Structure formats: C-alpha cells, structure tokens
Coordinates of C-alpha atoms in Angstrom, one line a residue:
Chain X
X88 CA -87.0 82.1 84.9
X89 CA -86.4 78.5 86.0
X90 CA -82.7 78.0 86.7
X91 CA -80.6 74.8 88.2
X92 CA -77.0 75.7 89.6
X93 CA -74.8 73.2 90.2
X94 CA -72.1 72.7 92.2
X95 CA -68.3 72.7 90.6
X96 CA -66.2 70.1 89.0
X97 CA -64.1 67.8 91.4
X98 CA -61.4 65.0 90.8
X99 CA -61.6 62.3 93.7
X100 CA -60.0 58.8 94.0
X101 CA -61.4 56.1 93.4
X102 CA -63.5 54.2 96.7
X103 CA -64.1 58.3 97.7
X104 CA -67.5 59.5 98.2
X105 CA -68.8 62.9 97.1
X106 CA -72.1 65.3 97.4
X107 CA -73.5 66.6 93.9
X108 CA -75.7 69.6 94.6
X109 CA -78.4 71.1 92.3
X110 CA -79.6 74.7 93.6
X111 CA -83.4 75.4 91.7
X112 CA -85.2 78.6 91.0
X113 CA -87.5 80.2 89.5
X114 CA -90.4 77.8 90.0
X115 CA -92.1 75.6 92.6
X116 CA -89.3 73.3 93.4
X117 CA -92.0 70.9 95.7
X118 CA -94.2 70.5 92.5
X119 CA -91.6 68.9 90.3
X120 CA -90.2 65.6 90.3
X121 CA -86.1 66.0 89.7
X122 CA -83.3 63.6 88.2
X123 CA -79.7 63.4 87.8
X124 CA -78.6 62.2 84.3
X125 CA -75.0 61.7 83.1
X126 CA -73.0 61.6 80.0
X127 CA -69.4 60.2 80.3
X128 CA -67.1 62.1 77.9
X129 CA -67.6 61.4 74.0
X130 CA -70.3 59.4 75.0
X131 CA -74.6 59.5 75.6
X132 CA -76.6 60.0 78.2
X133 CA -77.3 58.1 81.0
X134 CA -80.1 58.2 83.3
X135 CA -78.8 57.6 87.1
X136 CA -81.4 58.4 89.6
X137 CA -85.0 60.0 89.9
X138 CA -87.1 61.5 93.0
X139 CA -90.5 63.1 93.7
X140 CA -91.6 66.2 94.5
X141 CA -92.5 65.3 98.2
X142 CA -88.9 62.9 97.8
X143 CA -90.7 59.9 99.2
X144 CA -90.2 57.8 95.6
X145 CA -87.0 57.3 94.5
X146 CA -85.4 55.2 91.7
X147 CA -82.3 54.4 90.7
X148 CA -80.1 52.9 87.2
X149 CA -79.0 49.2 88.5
X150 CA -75.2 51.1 87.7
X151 CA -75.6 53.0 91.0
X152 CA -77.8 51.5 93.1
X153 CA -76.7 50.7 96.5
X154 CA -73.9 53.4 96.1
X155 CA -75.6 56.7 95.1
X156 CA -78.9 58.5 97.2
X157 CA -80.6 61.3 95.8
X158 CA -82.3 63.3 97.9
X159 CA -83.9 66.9 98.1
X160 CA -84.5 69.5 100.7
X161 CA -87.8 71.4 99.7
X162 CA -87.0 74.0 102.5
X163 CA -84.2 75.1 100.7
X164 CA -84.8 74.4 97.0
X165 CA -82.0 71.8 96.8
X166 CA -81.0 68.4 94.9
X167 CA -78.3 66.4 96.0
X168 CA -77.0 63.3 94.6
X169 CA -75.0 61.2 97.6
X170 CA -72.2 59.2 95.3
X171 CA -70.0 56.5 97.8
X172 CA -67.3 54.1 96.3
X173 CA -66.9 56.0 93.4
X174 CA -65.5 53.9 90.4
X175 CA -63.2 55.3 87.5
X176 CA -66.4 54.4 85.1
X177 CA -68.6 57.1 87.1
X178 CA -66.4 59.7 85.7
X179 CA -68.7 61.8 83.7
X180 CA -70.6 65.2 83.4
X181 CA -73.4 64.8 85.8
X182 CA -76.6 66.9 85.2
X183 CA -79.8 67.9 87.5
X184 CA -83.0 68.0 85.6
X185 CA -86.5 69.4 86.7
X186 CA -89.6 67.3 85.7
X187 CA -93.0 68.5 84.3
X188 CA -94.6 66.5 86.7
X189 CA -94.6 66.0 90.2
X190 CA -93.8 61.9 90.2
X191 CA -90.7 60.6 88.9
X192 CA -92.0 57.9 87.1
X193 CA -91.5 58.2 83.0
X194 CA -89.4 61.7 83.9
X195 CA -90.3 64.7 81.5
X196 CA -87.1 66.7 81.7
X197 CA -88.1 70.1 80.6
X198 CA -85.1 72.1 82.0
X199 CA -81.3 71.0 82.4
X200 CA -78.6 72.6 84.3
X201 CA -75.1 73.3 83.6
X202 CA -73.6 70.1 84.7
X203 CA -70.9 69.3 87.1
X204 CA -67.4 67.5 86.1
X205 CA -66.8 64.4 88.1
X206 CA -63.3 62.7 87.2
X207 CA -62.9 59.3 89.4
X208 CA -58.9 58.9 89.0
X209 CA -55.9 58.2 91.1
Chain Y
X51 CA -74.9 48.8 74.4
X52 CA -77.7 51.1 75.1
X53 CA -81.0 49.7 75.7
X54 CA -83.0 51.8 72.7
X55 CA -80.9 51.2 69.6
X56 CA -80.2 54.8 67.3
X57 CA -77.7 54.8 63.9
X58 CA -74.7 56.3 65.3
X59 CA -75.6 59.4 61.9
X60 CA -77.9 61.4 60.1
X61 CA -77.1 64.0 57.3
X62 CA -79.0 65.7 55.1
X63 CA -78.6 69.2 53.3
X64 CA -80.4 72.5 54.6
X65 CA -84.0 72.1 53.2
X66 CA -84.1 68.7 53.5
X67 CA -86.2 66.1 55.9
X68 CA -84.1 63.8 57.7
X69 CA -85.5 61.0 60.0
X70 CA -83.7 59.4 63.0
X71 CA -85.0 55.8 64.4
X72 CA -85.6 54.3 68.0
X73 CA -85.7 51.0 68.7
X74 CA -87.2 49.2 71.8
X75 CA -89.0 46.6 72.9
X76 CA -92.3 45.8 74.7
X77 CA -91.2 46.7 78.5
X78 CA -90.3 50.5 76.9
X79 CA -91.0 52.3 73.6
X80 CA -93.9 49.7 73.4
X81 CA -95.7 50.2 76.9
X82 CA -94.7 54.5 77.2
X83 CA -94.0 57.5 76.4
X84 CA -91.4 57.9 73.6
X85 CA -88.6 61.6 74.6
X86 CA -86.6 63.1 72.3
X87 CA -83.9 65.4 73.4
X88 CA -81.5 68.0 71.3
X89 CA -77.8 68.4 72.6
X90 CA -76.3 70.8 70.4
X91 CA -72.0 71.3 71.2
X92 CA -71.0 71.5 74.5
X93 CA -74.5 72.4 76.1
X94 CA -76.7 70.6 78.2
X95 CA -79.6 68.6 76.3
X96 CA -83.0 70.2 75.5
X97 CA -86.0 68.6 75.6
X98 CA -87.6 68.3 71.9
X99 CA -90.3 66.2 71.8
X100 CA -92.3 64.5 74.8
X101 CA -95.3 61.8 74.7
X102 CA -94.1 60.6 71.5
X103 CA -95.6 63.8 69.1
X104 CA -95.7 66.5 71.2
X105 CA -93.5 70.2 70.9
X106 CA -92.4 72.4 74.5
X107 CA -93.1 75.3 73.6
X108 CA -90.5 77.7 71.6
X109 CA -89.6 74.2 69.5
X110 CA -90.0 74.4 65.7
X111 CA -92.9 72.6 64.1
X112 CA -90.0 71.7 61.8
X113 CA -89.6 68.7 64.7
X114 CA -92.3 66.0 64.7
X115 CA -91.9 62.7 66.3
X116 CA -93.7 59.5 66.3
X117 CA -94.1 55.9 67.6
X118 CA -95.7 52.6 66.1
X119 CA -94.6 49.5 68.2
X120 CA -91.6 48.8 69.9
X121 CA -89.8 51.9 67.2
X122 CA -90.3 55.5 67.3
X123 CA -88.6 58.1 65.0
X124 CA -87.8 61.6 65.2
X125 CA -88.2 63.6 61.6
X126 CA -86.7 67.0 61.3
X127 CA -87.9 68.7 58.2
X128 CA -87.0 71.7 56.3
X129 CA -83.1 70.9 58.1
X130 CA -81.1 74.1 58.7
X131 CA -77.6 74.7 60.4
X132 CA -79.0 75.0 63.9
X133 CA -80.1 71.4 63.9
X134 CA -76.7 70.1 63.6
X135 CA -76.5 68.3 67.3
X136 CA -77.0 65.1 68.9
X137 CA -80.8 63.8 69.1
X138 CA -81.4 61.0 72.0
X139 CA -84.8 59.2 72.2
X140 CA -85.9 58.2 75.9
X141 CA -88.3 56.0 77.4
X142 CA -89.1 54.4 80.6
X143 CA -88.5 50.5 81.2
X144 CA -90.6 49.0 83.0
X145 CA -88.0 46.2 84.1
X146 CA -88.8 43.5 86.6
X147 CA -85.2 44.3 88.1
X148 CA -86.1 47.8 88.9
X149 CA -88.1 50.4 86.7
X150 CA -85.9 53.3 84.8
X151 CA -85.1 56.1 82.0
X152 CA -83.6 54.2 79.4
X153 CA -81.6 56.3 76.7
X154 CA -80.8 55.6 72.7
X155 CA -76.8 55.8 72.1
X156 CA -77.7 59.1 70.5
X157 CA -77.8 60.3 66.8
X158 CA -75.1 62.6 65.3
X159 CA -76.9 64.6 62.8
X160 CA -74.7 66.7 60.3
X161 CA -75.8 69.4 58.0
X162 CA -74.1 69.2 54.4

C-alpha cells in the first residue's frame, strides 16, 4: 500500500525558515518523480515545486523560487521541501505527491499525503 | 487569478450529468495533458482523470473528461451524493519564464 507521511503542523514567524518532510512507502520511491502542492485556507491548489526520481531535475512555481529547495534522499525514502524567508502568504496546507512517472515534467499525481499545516504569523 | 479559468459552481440533482469547464491557452491545456482532481471535505485531492480522458483505476466510468483546444471539461454523469467536492483541472505551462503545474481555481459542485 503506497503511503506518504508527513511531518506536523508548525507556526513560524515571518523571515523563518522551515524543513517540510514527506516519508514514502509502499512502492519504489526512486522510480517516481514527487511534488509538493499547496492549498492556502478556503482556497485552490497550488503547485510549488517538482523533482525527479534520480532528483537531478527540479522545478519550481516563480512564487517560491529562490526561497524553497526540494530535495529527496532515495536511501531513505524521503521528500523534503527547504522553505527560507517565509512570508505570511506561504501559510497554507502543504501536501507531498508521488508521480506515475519517473520525470517531473507534466506531474501525474496519483497518490497525496495528509498534508502538513504551515501558519507564517507573528 | 488562476491561470486555467473554472466557474467558481456546479449543481445538478442525483441522476443528473453535470459538466465543469477549463480554460487555457496555447502554452498549457493547448500543448498537454489536461488533470482532473476530486477534493471531497477536508481530504487531500484524488486524482480523477489524467491525459485528458483517462480513469485510475477504482474511479467510476460515471467520470469522463475531455479536451478540444485551449478548453477541456470534466462531465460527471449519473451525479450522486458522493460527488459533492471540489474538482480542479491541471496542466503543465510551458512558460518561457520557467515551465510549471498550473491549477483551475477549482469547481464547487453541489448535489440538490
């Protein structure tokens, strides 16, 4: 059974940085590209940033780039999404995806996990 | 302002076909794939359609989707209670600024 755990909700100031982590099982985390999407509250979805299986391709929403790095550790099944100078507008419930296919271009997000709670406030 | 324009609602009654637009342009919808994804109340989304018409397994054939240009649209027929979620079309733009997933502002779709 494929299954994405992510790490708990967390308020943080605004200019703070913070480490999203996404924790995959259940298939073969290498073979699948991987994205974090998310949804401010009472609002849609928002792609923010996309890798490939062997994480050498990465892309990014223009909203984030130059502040967030996604990365992945294939060793350890893991997904992490490096957020620096966090902004009250990157409040939102972030999500990790799993892609059908193994490059990140035109995702396929076939399985979501649970999300994580990020609240940027003083 | 999304990039892929949706109406903000859908309703229909149970039993009945209701059909959900997704506008682009030539850089998404009209160059790729068209994704449609199911958020029912307080879950995470579900995939629902991908390549424009096709089902993951374990979706209802009630769900079809399809594109023609820069518009795709989602039709769900034979609606019951369970369909009453958001629906979100995706696509990838291929921007000169930086390729991406672009999302529709999502679709509120209430069952009567």
């Amino acid at each position: 059974e494929v299954q994405l755990l992510q790490s708990g909700g967390v308020l943080v100031q605004p200019g703070e940085s913070l480490r999203l982590s996404c924790a995959a099982s259940g298939f073969t985390f290498s073979s699948s590209a991987m994205s974090w999407i998310r949804q401010a509250p009472e609002k849609g979805l928002e792609w923010v940033s996309g890798i490939s299986g062997s994480g050498d391709d990465t892309y990014y929403a223009d909203s984030v780039k130059g502040r967030f790095t996604i990365s992945r550790d294939n060793s350890k099944n893991m997904l992490y999404l490096q957020t620096n100078s966090l902004r009250v507008d990157d409040t939102a419930v972030y999500y990790c995806a799993k892609d059908k296919k193994v490059n990140a271009i035109v995702p396929e997000l076939d399985y979501w996990g649970q999300g994580t709670l990020v609240t940027v406030s003083s | 302002q999304s990039v892929l324009t949706q109406p903000p609602s859908a309703s229909g009654t149970p039993g009945q076909r209701v059909t959900i637009s997704c506008s682009g342009s030539s850089s998404n919808i009209g160059s790729n794939y068209v994704y449609w994804y199911q958020q029912l109340p307080g879950t995470a989304p579900k995939l629902l359609i991908y390549r424009h018409n096709k089902r993951p397994s374990g979706v209802p054939d009630r769900f079809s989707g399809s594109r023609s240009g820069t518009s795709a649209s989602l039709a769900i027929s034979g609606l019951r209670s369970e369909d009453e979620a958001d629906y979100y079309c995706a696509a990838w733009d291929d921007t000169l600024s930086g390729p991406g997933l672009v999302f529709g502002g999502g679709t509120k779709v209430t069952v009567l």
